[in-house]
Amino acid sequence: MYDVREWRHAFKLDPNKDISEKDLEKVCESGTDAVIIGGTDGVTLDNTLQLMSRVRRYAVPCCLEVSDPDAIAPAYDLYLIPAVLNSKNTTWITGAHHKAVKAYGEWMNWNEIVMEGYCILNPDCKAAQLAEAATGLDDDDVLAYASMAEHMFKFPVFYLEYSGTYGDPKLVEKVKTVLEDTVLFYGGGIRTAAQAAEMARAADVVVVGNVVYENIHEAVKTVRVVKQTGL
Ligand SMILES: CC(C)=CCC/C(C)=C/CC/C(C)=C/CC/C(C)=C/CC/C(C)=C/CC/C(C)=C/CC/C(C)=C/COP(=O)(O)OP(=O)(O)O
Ligand SMILES: O=P(O)(O)OC[C@@H](O)CO
Ligand SMILES: [Mg+2]
């Protein structure tokens, strides 16, 4: 499934973390809609390619979420490109992107590029710190970023990112009400199947990351509950 509109669940694997063959098999055979390879720090061409080639042994779509242009390589199914809408530094909204398109433009297949309008809400996560995210937002600020993602930038994805902490399901629900075409991704702090189900009632796509490395059994359980939960 190379169309994010058809997704409900994705795992995000960090190329800077170790995962055993057994656990990787559980992730890839879980029934998830996609494996996203991405992280904020320690992302290199070597570790992303290594993880990608291991994921490639399975049928699941394998996507690169680009955080470092040096780690870009061909052979992913999709390239997810974050633009941090609540960044205080234009580098993370258009700057790094401009540089990368100058460098890679002629090799880019735009049909494989999926822009993600990020709104990062956990001030302590590495992504917030790197991207200098203005995290002290009230609900109306977040709703405005969501509307900008859909109506001004026409981004296919709006990503509510709480990386490392569990977010506010009520806010996720509110954000969903202002989006029509743009797909709402929720990610952050999902450690149980019950939390995954709660966020699946509000968001189009639930992204599960760190729990893969902490509790693979619970991580895999999130797939079935998300798929069974209606929006
Ligand atoms: C043939 C060929 C090579 C084709 C490919 C062409 C191609 C795809 C070109 C891409 C061009 C392009 C526009 C690239 C973008 C370049 C770029 C660097 C953009 C900036 C990205 C950005 C805003 C990064 C900031 C950080 C961020 C939002 C990262 C996303 C991942 C994330 C949130 C991970 C969460 O992990 P973390 O917070 O680190 O949590 P842990 O504590 O668990 O690690
Ligand atoms: O690692 P967690 O906290 O599950 O977050 C998932 C993802 O949104 C990170 O970009
Ligand atoms: Mg992570």
PDB file of C-alpha atoms and ligand atoms in Angstrom:
ATOM      1  CA  MET A   1       0.000   0.000   0.000  1.00  0.00           C
ATOM      2  CA  TYR A   2       1.866   2.981  -1.273  1.00  0.00           C
ATOM      3  CA  ASP A   3      -1.015   5.381  -0.694  1.00  0.00           C
ATOM      4  CA  VAL A   4      -1.002   6.926   2.785  1.00  0.00           C
ATOM      5  CA  ARG A   5      -4.741   7.510   2.447  1.00  0.00           C
ATOM      6  CA  GLU A   6      -5.233   3.791   2.826  1.00  0.00           C
ATOM      7  CA  TRP A   7      -3.065   3.454   5.935  1.00  0.00           C
ATOM      8  CA  ARG A   8      -4.293   3.053   9.518  1.00  0.00           C
ATOM      9  CA  HIS A   9      -1.112   1.921  11.236  1.00  0.00           C
ATOM     10  CA  ALA A  10       2.614   2.301  10.696  1.00  0.00           C
ATOM     11  CA  PHE A  11       5.686   1.305  12.649  1.00  0.00           C
ATOM     12  CA  LYS A  12       8.585   3.752  12.798  1.00  0.00           C
ATOM     13  CA  LEU A  13      11.949   2.041  13.137  1.00  0.00           C
ATOM     14  CA  ASP A  14      14.996   3.981  14.237  1.00  0.00           C
ATOM     15  CA  PRO A  15      18.089   3.085  12.203  1.00  0.00           C
ATOM     16  CA  ASN A  16      20.185   4.143  15.202  1.00  0.00           C
ATOM     17  CA  LYS A  17      18.686   1.378  17.373  1.00  0.00           C
ATOM     18  CA  ASP A  18      19.309  -2.365  17.235  1.00  0.00           C
ATOM     19  CA  ILE A  19      16.519  -4.763  16.433  1.00  0.00           C
ATOM     20  CA  SER A  20      16.852  -8.547  16.344  1.00  0.00           C
ATOM     21  CA  GLU A  21      15.850 -10.590  13.287  1.00  0.00           C
ATOM     22  CA  LYS A  22      13.054 -12.153  15.315  1.00  0.00           C
ATOM     23  CA  ASP A  23      11.574  -8.813  16.365  1.00  0.00           C
ATOM     24  CA  LEU A  24      11.984  -7.339  12.893  1.00  0.00           C
ATOM     25  CA  GLU A  25      10.080 -10.272  11.466  1.00  0.00           C
ATOM     26  CA  LYS A  26       7.274  -9.654  13.987  1.00  0.00           C
ATOM     27  CA  VAL A  27       7.102  -5.996  12.934  1.00  0.00           C
ATOM     28  CA  CYS A  28       7.152  -6.706   9.203  1.00  0.00           C
ATOM     29  CA  GLU A  29       4.680  -9.606   9.361  1.00  0.00           C
ATOM     30  CA  SER A  30       2.358  -7.832  11.811  1.00  0.00           C
ATOM     31  CA  GLY A  31      -0.089  -6.592   9.182  1.00  0.00           C
ATOM     32  CA  THR A  32       0.985  -2.979   9.619  1.00  0.00           C
ATOM     33  CA  ASP A  33       0.479  -0.796   6.558  1.00  0.00           C
ATOM     34  CA  ALA A  34       4.065   0.424   6.369  1.00  0.00           C
ATOM     35  CA  VAL A  35       7.449   0.479   8.002  1.00  0.00           C
ATOM     36  CA  ILE A  36       8.893   3.971   8.221  1.00  0.00           C
ATOM     37  CA  ILE A  37      12.630   4.235   8.722  1.00  0.00           C
ATOM     38  CA  GLY A  38      13.484   7.440  10.519  1.00  0.00           C
ATOM     39  CA  GLY A  39      14.885   9.153  13.560  1.00  0.00           C
ATOM     40  CA  THR A  40      16.398  12.437  14.585  1.00  0.00           C
ATOM     41  CA  ASP A  41      19.952  11.593  15.562  1.00  0.00           C
ATOM     42  CA  GLY A  42      22.572   9.072  14.488  1.00  0.00           C
ATOM     43  CA  VAL A  43      20.851   8.560  11.134  1.00  0.00           C
ATOM     44  CA  THR A  44      23.442   7.622   8.509  1.00  0.00           C
ATOM     45  CA  LEU A  45      23.476   6.226   4.989  1.00  0.00           C
ATOM     46  CA  ASP A  46      24.952   2.982   6.344  1.00  0.00           C
ATOM     47  CA  ASN A  47      22.459   2.308   9.115  1.00  0.00           C
ATOM     48  CA  THR A  48      19.404   3.300   7.037  1.00  0.00           C
ATOM     49  CA  LEU A  49      20.488   1.136   4.090  1.00  0.00           C
ATOM     50  CA  GLN A  50      21.219  -1.772   6.374  1.00  0.00           C
ATOM     51  CA  LEU A  51      17.790  -1.583   7.992  1.00  0.00           C
ATOM     52  CA  MET A  52      16.079  -1.017   4.634  1.00  0.00           C
ATOM     53  CA  SER A  53      17.668  -4.129   3.128  1.00  0.00           C
ATOM     54  CA  ARG A  54      16.498  -6.193   6.110  1.00  0.00           C
ATOM     55  CA  VAL A  55      12.932  -4.822   5.838  1.00  0.00           C
ATOM     56  CA  ARG A  56      12.997  -5.500   2.090  1.00  0.00           C
ATOM     57  CA  ARG A  57      12.937  -9.242   2.744  1.00  0.00           C
ATOM     58  CA  TYR A  58       9.252  -8.794   3.647  1.00  0.00           C
ATOM     59  CA  ALA A  59       6.311  -7.610   1.555  1.00  0.00           C
ATOM     60  CA  VAL A  60       5.510  -4.601   3.747  1.00  0.00           C
ATOM     61  CA  PRO A  61       6.049  -1.139   2.152  1.00  0.00           C
ATOM     62  CA  CYS A  62       9.282   0.450   3.324  1.00  0.00           C
ATOM     63  CA  CYS A  63       9.478   4.253   3.537  1.00  0.00           C
ATOM     64  CA  LEU A  64      12.276   6.619   4.417  1.00  0.00           C
ATOM     65  CA  GLU A  65      11.374   9.602   6.569  1.00  0.00           C
ATOM     66  CA  VAL A  66      14.122  11.986   5.607  1.00  0.00           C
ATOM     67  CA  SER A  67      15.842  13.807   8.462  1.00  0.00           C
ATOM     68  CA  ASP A  68      19.358  13.924   7.010  1.00  0.00           C
ATOM     69  CA  PRO A  69      19.957  14.442   3.279  1.00  0.00           C
ATOM     70  CA  ASP A  70      23.142  12.346   3.474  1.00  0.00           C
ATOM     71  CA  ALA A  71      21.053   9.285   4.287  1.00  0.00           C
ATOM     72  CA  ILE A  72      18.914   9.468   1.123  1.00  0.00           C
ATOM     73  CA  ALA A  73      19.212   6.536  -1.276  1.00  0.00           C
ATOM     74  CA  PRO A  74      17.037   5.085  -4.006  1.00  0.00           C
ATOM     75  CA  ALA A  75      14.952   1.956  -3.488  1.00  0.00           C
ATOM     76  CA  TYR A  76      12.440   3.027  -0.869  1.00  0.00           C
ATOM     77  CA  ASP A  77       8.770   2.784  -1.755  1.00  0.00           C
ATOM     78  CA  LEU A  78       8.030   6.296  -0.498  1.00  0.00           C
ATOM     79  CA  TYR A  79       9.964   9.250   0.884  1.00  0.00           C
ATOM     80  CA  LEU A  80       8.231  11.095   3.703  1.00  0.00           C
ATOM     81  CA  ILE A  81       9.557  14.635   4.004  1.00  0.00           C
ATOM     82  CA  PRO A  82       8.861  16.474   7.265  1.00  0.00           C
ATOM     83  CA  ALA A  83       8.387  20.249   7.327  1.00  0.00           C
ATOM     84  CA  VAL A  84       8.061  21.426  10.912  1.00  0.00           C
ATOM     85  CA  LEU A  85       5.301  24.026  10.742  1.00  0.00           C
ATOM     86  CA  ASN A  86       5.859  25.171  14.330  1.00  0.00           C
ATOM     87  CA  SER A  87       9.623  25.557  13.946  1.00  0.00           C
ATOM     88  CA  LYS A  88      11.198  28.893  14.852  1.00  0.00           C
ATOM     89  CA  ASN A  89      13.893  28.272  12.248  1.00  0.00           C
ATOM     90  CA  THR A  90      13.085  28.304   8.534  1.00  0.00           C
ATOM     91  CA  THR A  91      15.747  25.612   7.951  1.00  0.00           C
ATOM     92  CA  TRP A  92      13.221  23.013   9.154  1.00  0.00           C
ATOM     93  CA  ILE A  93      10.280  24.408   7.173  1.00  0.00           C
ATOM     94  CA  THR A  94      11.795  25.003   3.735  1.00  0.00           C
ATOM     95  CA  GLY A  95      15.564  25.559   4.134  1.00  0.00           C
ATOM     96  CA  ALA A  96      16.898  21.991   4.285  1.00  0.00           C
ATOM     97  CA  HIS A  97      14.334  21.065   1.655  1.00  0.00           C
ATOM     98  CA  HIS A  98      15.497  23.756  -0.752  1.00  0.00           C
ATOM     99  CA  LYS A  99      19.082  22.572  -0.394  1.00  0.00           C
ATOM    100  CA  ALA A 100      18.085  18.922  -0.891  1.00  0.00           C
ATOM    101  CA  VAL A 101      15.963  19.626  -3.973  1.00  0.00           C
ATOM    102  CA  LYS A 102      18.879  21.585  -5.456  1.00  0.00           C
ATOM    103  CA  ALA A 103      21.100  18.570  -4.882  1.00  0.00           C
ATOM    104  CA  TYR A 104      18.688  15.736  -5.725  1.00  0.00           C
ATOM    105  CA  GLY A 105      16.028  17.425  -7.879  1.00  0.00           C
ATOM    106  CA  GLU A 106      16.930  15.750 -11.146  1.00  0.00           C
ATOM    107  CA  TRP A 107      16.755  12.260  -9.577  1.00  0.00           C
ATOM    108  CA  MET A 108      13.558  12.839  -7.674  1.00  0.00           C
ATOM    109  CA  ASN A 109      10.404  11.045  -8.639  1.00  0.00           C
ATOM    110  CA  TRP A 110       7.780  13.382  -7.242  1.00  0.00           C
ATOM    111  CA  ASN A 111       5.196  10.601  -7.188  1.00  0.00           C
ATOM    112  CA  GLU A 112       7.202   8.951  -4.412  1.00  0.00           C
ATOM    113  CA  ILE A 113       7.429  12.105  -2.272  1.00  0.00           C
ATOM    114  CA  VAL A 114       4.930  12.650   0.541  1.00  0.00           C
ATOM    115  CA  MET A 115       5.154  15.962   2.366  1.00  0.00           C
ATOM    116  CA  GLU A 116       4.343  15.889   6.070  1.00  0.00           C
ATOM    117  CA  GLY A 117       3.368  19.099   7.871  1.00  0.00           C
ATOM    118  CA  TYR A 118       4.688  18.375  11.362  1.00  0.00           C
ATOM    119  CA  CYS A 119       3.457  19.984  14.553  1.00  0.00           C
ATOM    120  CA  ILE A 120       5.745  18.856  17.378  1.00  0.00           C
ATOM    121  CA  LEU A 121       4.235  19.157  20.841  1.00  0.00           C
ATOM    122  CA  ASN A 122       6.656  17.412  23.218  1.00  0.00           C
ATOM    123  CA  PRO A 123       9.313  20.032  24.033  1.00  0.00           C
ATOM    124  CA  ASP A 124      11.709  17.396  25.356  1.00  0.00           C
ATOM    125  CA  CYS A 125      11.928  15.162  22.297  1.00  0.00           C
ATOM    126  CA  LYS A 126      15.007  15.271  20.112  1.00  0.00           C
ATOM    127  CA  ALA A 127      13.027  16.324  17.048  1.00  0.00           C
ATOM    128  CA  ALA A 128      11.603  19.359  18.912  1.00  0.00           C
ATOM    129  CA  GLN A 129      15.043  20.376  20.058  1.00  0.00           C
ATOM    130  CA  LEU A 130      16.722  19.930  16.687  1.00  0.00           C
ATOM    131  CA  ALA A 131      13.958  21.687  14.809  1.00  0.00           C
ATOM    132  CA  GLU A 132      13.561  24.447  17.422  1.00  0.00           C
ATOM    133  CA  ALA A 133       9.856  23.774  17.680  1.00  0.00           C
ATOM    134  CA  ALA A 134       7.655  26.315  19.441  1.00  0.00           C
ATOM    135  CA  THR A 135       5.813  23.788  21.568  1.00  0.00           C
ATOM    136  CA  GLY A 136       3.906  26.079  23.946  1.00  0.00           C
ATOM    137  CA  LEU A 137       0.811  26.019  21.769  1.00  0.00           C
ATOM    138  CA  ASP A 138      -2.838  26.093  22.734  1.00  0.00           C
ATOM    139  CA  ASP A 139      -5.463  24.066  20.879  1.00  0.00           C
ATOM    140  CA  ASP A 140      -6.353  26.928  18.526  1.00  0.00           C
ATOM    141  CA  ASP A 141      -2.687  27.290  17.497  1.00  0.00           C
ATOM    142  CA  VAL A 142      -2.547  23.611  16.599  1.00  0.00           C
ATOM    143  CA  LEU A 143      -5.845  23.754  14.707  1.00  0.00           C
ATOM    144  CA  ALA A 144      -4.503  26.708  12.729  1.00  0.00           C
ATOM    145  CA  TYR A 145      -1.369  24.742  11.765  1.00  0.00           C
ATOM    146  CA  ALA A 146      -3.578  21.854  10.674  1.00  0.00           C
ATOM    147  CA  SER A 147      -5.696  24.149   8.494  1.00  0.00           C
ATOM    148  CA  MET A 148      -2.559  25.721   7.027  1.00  0.00           C
ATOM    149  CA  ALA A 149      -1.226  22.255   6.181  1.00  0.00           C
ATOM    150  CA  GLU A 150      -4.396  21.396   4.314  1.00  0.00           C
ATOM    151  CA  HIS A 151      -5.506  24.652   2.738  1.00  0.00           C
ATOM    152  CA  MET A 152      -2.356  26.754   2.321  1.00  0.00           C
ATOM    153  CA  PHE A 153       0.354  24.161   1.713  1.00  0.00           C
ATOM    154  CA  LYS A 154      -1.904  21.353   0.427  1.00  0.00           C
ATOM    155  CA  PHE A 155       0.230  18.857   2.323  1.00  0.00           C
ATOM    156  CA  PRO A 156      -1.007  15.270   2.029  1.00  0.00           C
ATOM    157  CA  VAL A 157      -0.158  14.623   5.701  1.00  0.00           C
ATOM    158  CA  PHE A 158      -0.478  16.577   8.956  1.00  0.00           C
ATOM    159  CA  TYR A 159       1.618  14.877  11.653  1.00  0.00           C
ATOM    160  CA  LEU A 160       0.782  15.537  15.277  1.00  0.00           C
ATOM    161  CA  GLU A 161       4.044  14.521  16.906  1.00  0.00           C
ATOM    162  CA  TYR A 162       4.429  13.868  20.626  1.00  0.00           C
ATOM    163  CA  SER A 163       7.486  11.599  20.173  1.00  0.00           C
ATOM    164  CA  GLY A 164       8.216   9.853  23.492  1.00  0.00           C
ATOM    165  CA  THR A 165       5.115  11.044  25.374  1.00  0.00           C
ATOM    166  CA  TYR A 166       1.456  10.158  25.012  1.00  0.00           C
ATOM    167  CA  GLY A 167      -0.540  13.062  23.639  1.00  0.00           C
ATOM    168  CA  ASP A 168      -3.980  14.500  24.235  1.00  0.00           C
ATOM    169  CA  PRO A 169      -6.636  12.434  22.429  1.00  0.00           C
ATOM    170  CA  LYS A 170      -9.155  15.288  22.758  1.00  0.00           C
ATOM    171  CA  LEU A 171      -6.842  17.581  20.789  1.00  0.00           C
ATOM    172  CA  VAL A 172      -6.245  14.884  18.169  1.00  0.00           C
ATOM    173  CA  GLU A 173     -10.030  14.578  17.784  1.00  0.00           C
ATOM    174  CA  LYS A 174     -10.372  18.337  17.354  1.00  0.00           C
ATOM    175  CA  VAL A 175      -7.628  18.407  14.726  1.00  0.00           C
ATOM    176  CA  LYS A 176      -9.377  15.663  12.799  1.00  0.00           C
ATOM    177  CA  THR A 177     -12.500  17.834  12.562  1.00  0.00           C
ATOM    178  CA  VAL A 178     -10.659  20.582  10.644  1.00  0.00           C
ATOM    179  CA  LEU A 179      -9.049  18.224   8.106  1.00  0.00           C
ATOM    180  CA  GLU A 180     -10.807  16.892   5.044  1.00  0.00           C
ATOM    181  CA  ASP A 181      -8.242  15.866   2.432  1.00  0.00           C
ATOM    182  CA  THR A 182      -5.076  15.954   4.485  1.00  0.00           C
ATOM    183  CA  VAL A 183      -4.384  12.701   6.312  1.00  0.00           C
ATOM    184  CA  LEU A 184      -3.886  13.012  10.071  1.00  0.00           C
ATOM    185  CA  PHE A 185      -0.929  11.061  11.500  1.00  0.00           C
ATOM    186  CA  TYR A 186      -0.634  10.730  15.256  1.00  0.00           C
ATOM    187  CA  GLY A 187       2.664   9.604  16.789  1.00  0.00           C
ATOM    188  CA  GLY A 188       4.085   9.543  20.266  1.00  0.00           C
ATOM    189  CA  GLY A 189       4.206   7.529  23.451  1.00  0.00           C
ATOM    190  CA  ILE A 190       1.961   4.653  22.426  1.00  0.00           C
ATOM    191  CA  ARG A 191       2.952   1.862  24.781  1.00  0.00           C
ATOM    192  CA  THR A 192      -0.223  -0.220  24.942  1.00  0.00           C
ATOM    193  CA  ALA A 193      -2.854  -1.572  22.602  1.00  0.00           C
ATOM    194  CA  ALA A 194      -5.472   0.457  24.523  1.00  0.00           C
ATOM    195  CA  GLN A 195      -3.615   3.703  23.825  1.00  0.00           C
ATOM    196  CA  ALA A 196      -3.306   2.758  20.150  1.00  0.00           C
ATOM    197  CA  ALA A 197      -7.063   2.142  19.994  1.00  0.00           C
ATOM    198  CA  GLU A 198      -7.780   5.477  21.676  1.00  0.00           C
ATOM    199  CA  MET A 199      -5.683   7.388  19.138  1.00  0.00           C
ATOM    200  CA  ALA A 200      -7.117   5.329  16.264  1.00  0.00           C
ATOM    201  CA  ARG A 201     -10.568   6.699  17.159  1.00  0.00           C
ATOM    202  CA  ALA A 202      -9.218  10.204  16.468  1.00  0.00           C
ATOM    203  CA  ALA A 203      -6.422   9.993  13.881  1.00  0.00           C
ATOM    204  CA  ASP A 204      -6.318   8.472  10.403  1.00  0.00           C
ATOM    205  CA  VAL A 205      -2.924   6.861  10.944  1.00  0.00           C
ATOM    206  CA  VAL A 206      -1.347   5.786  14.221  1.00  0.00           C
ATOM    207  CA  VAL A 207       2.457   5.634  14.230  1.00  0.00           C
ATOM    208  CA  VAL A 208       4.116   3.354  16.765  1.00  0.00           C
ATOM    209  CA  GLY A 209       7.831   3.760  17.445  1.00  0.00           C
ATOM    210  CA  ASN A 210       9.807   3.223  20.626  1.00  0.00           C
ATOM    211  CA  VAL A 211       7.634   0.487  22.138  1.00  0.00           C
ATOM    212  CA  VAL A 212       8.972  -1.823  19.413  1.00  0.00           C
ATOM    213  CA  TYR A 213      12.282  -1.709  21.267  1.00  0.00           C
ATOM    214  CA  GLU A 214      10.740  -1.941  24.748  1.00  0.00           C
ATOM    215  CA  ASN A 215       7.917  -4.459  24.431  1.00  0.00           C
ATOM    216  CA  ILE A 216       7.600  -6.138  21.031  1.00  0.00           C
ATOM    217  CA  HIS A 217       4.595  -8.195  22.148  1.00  0.00           C
ATOM    218  CA  GLU A 218       2.542  -5.080  23.022  1.00  0.00           C
ATOM    219  CA  ALA A 219       3.856  -3.273  19.918  1.00  0.00           C
ATOM    220  CA  VAL A 220       2.525  -5.970  17.607  1.00  0.00           C
ATOM    221  CA  LYS A 221      -0.828  -5.950  19.423  1.00  0.00           C
ATOM    222  CA  THR A 222      -1.322  -2.302  18.404  1.00  0.00           C
ATOM    223  CA  VAL A 223      -1.756  -3.318  14.752  1.00  0.00           C
ATOM    224  CA  ARG A 224      -4.859  -5.434  15.212  1.00  0.00           C
ATOM    225  CA  VAL A 225      -6.596  -2.993  17.557  1.00  0.00           C
ATOM    226  CA  VAL A 226      -5.957  -0.048  15.254  1.00  0.00           C
ATOM    227  CA  LYS A 227      -7.255  -1.966  12.247  1.00  0.00           C
ATOM    228  CA  GLN A 228     -10.372  -2.975  14.181  1.00  0.00           C
ATOM    229  CA  THR A 229     -11.092   0.535  15.420  1.00  0.00           C
ATOM    230  CA  GLY A 230     -13.374   2.721  13.341  1.00  0.00           C
ATOM    231  CA  LEU A 231     -12.731   6.424  13.004  1.00  0.00           C
TER     232      LEU A 231
HETATM  233  C1  LIG B   1      17.447   8.629  -6.431  1.00  0.00           C
HETATM  234  C2  LIG B   1      17.280   9.318  -5.160  1.00  0.00           C
HETATM  235  C3  LIG B   1      18.463   9.497  -4.321  1.00  0.00           C
HETATM  236  C4  LIG B   1      16.046   9.738  -4.826  1.00  0.00           C
HETATM  237  C5  LIG B   1      15.657  10.390  -3.588  1.00  0.00           C
HETATM  238  C6  LIG B   1      15.309  11.803  -3.749  1.00  0.00           C
HETATM  239  C7  LIG B   1      14.714  12.376  -2.496  1.00  0.00           C
HETATM  240  C8  LIG B   1      13.761  11.616  -1.700  1.00  0.00           C
HETATM  241  C9  LIG B   1      15.031  13.608  -2.112  1.00  0.00           C
HETATM  242  C10 LIG B   1      14.482  14.252  -0.866  1.00  0.00           C
HETATM  243  C11 LIG B   1      14.577  15.705  -0.973  1.00  0.00           C
HETATM  244  C12 LIG B   1      14.186  16.441   0.284  1.00  0.00           C
HETATM  245  C13 LIG B   1      13.229  17.560   0.118  1.00  0.00           C
HETATM  246  C14 LIG B   1      14.709  16.129   1.494  1.00  0.00           C
HETATM  247  C15 LIG B   1      14.434  16.853   2.776  1.00  0.00           C
HETATM  248  C16 LIG B   1      15.692  17.204   3.461  1.00  0.00           C
HETATM  249  C17 LIG B   1      15.579  17.483   4.940  1.00  0.00           C
HETATM  250  C18 LIG B   1      16.759  17.183   5.753  1.00  0.00           C
HETATM  251  C19 LIG B   1      14.489  18.015   5.516  1.00  0.00           C
HETATM  252  C20 LIG B   1      14.355  18.373   6.950  1.00  0.00           C
HETATM  253  C21 LIG B   1      13.659  17.346   7.762  1.00  0.00           C
HETATM  254  C22 LIG B   1      13.371  17.814   9.183  1.00  0.00           C
HETATM  255  C23 LIG B   1      12.403  18.912   9.329  1.00  0.00           C
HETATM  256  C24 LIG B   1      13.963  17.248  10.251  1.00  0.00           C
HETATM  257  C25 LIG B   1      13.750  17.695  11.640  1.00  0.00           C
HETATM  258  C26 LIG B   1      13.557  16.549  12.636  1.00  0.00           C
HETATM  259  C27 LIG B   1      12.396  15.686  12.322  1.00  0.00           C
HETATM  260  C28 LIG B   1      11.047  16.280  12.224  1.00  0.00           C
HETATM  261  C29 LIG B   1      12.601  14.371  12.126  1.00  0.00           C
HETATM  262  C30 LIG B   1      11.527  13.408  11.766  1.00  0.00           C
HETATM  263  C31 LIG B   1      11.679  12.097  12.460  1.00  0.00           C
HETATM  264  C32 LIG B   1      11.240  12.062  13.882  1.00  0.00           C
HETATM  265  C33 LIG B   1      10.260  13.036  14.385  1.00  0.00           C
HETATM  266  C34 LIG B   1      11.728  11.108  14.653  1.00  0.00           C
HETATM  267  C35 LIG B   1      11.369  11.006  16.101  1.00  0.00           C
HETATM  268  O1  LIG B   1      12.400  10.546  16.743  1.00  0.00           O
HETATM  269  P1  LIG B   1      13.077  11.214  18.029  1.00  0.00           P
HETATM  270  O2  LIG B   1      12.369  12.441  18.457  1.00  0.00           O
HETATM  271  O3  LIG B   1      14.493  11.366  17.677  1.00  0.00           O
HETATM  272  O4  LIG B   1      12.820  10.150  19.107  1.00  0.00           O
HETATM  273  P2  LIG B   1      13.757   9.168  19.885  1.00  0.00           P
HETATM  274  O5  LIG B   1      14.048   9.850  21.185  1.00  0.00           O
HETATM  275  O6  LIG B   1      12.904   7.983  20.020  1.00  0.00           O
HETATM  276  O7  LIG B   1      14.964   8.842  19.065  1.00  0.00           O
HETATM  277  O1  LIG B   2       8.524   6.551  19.451  1.00  0.00           O
HETATM  278  P1  LIG B   2       7.134   6.983  19.781  1.00  0.00           P
HETATM  279  O2  LIG B   2       7.046   7.764  21.057  1.00  0.00           O
HETATM  280  O3  LIG B   2       6.171   5.840  19.710  1.00  0.00           O
HETATM  281  O4  LIG B   2       6.693   8.002  18.631  1.00  0.00           O
HETATM  282  C1  LIG B   2       6.482   7.536  17.321  1.00  0.00           C
HETATM  283  C2  LIG B   2       6.774   8.586  16.282  1.00  0.00           C
HETATM  284  O5  LIG B   2       5.774   9.539  16.210  1.00  0.00           O
HETATM  285  C3  LIG B   2       8.095   9.238  16.440  1.00  0.00           C
HETATM  286  O6  LIG B   2       8.321  10.074  15.342  1.00  0.00           O
HETATM  287 MG    MG B   3      12.281   7.094  18.104  1.00  0.00          MG
END
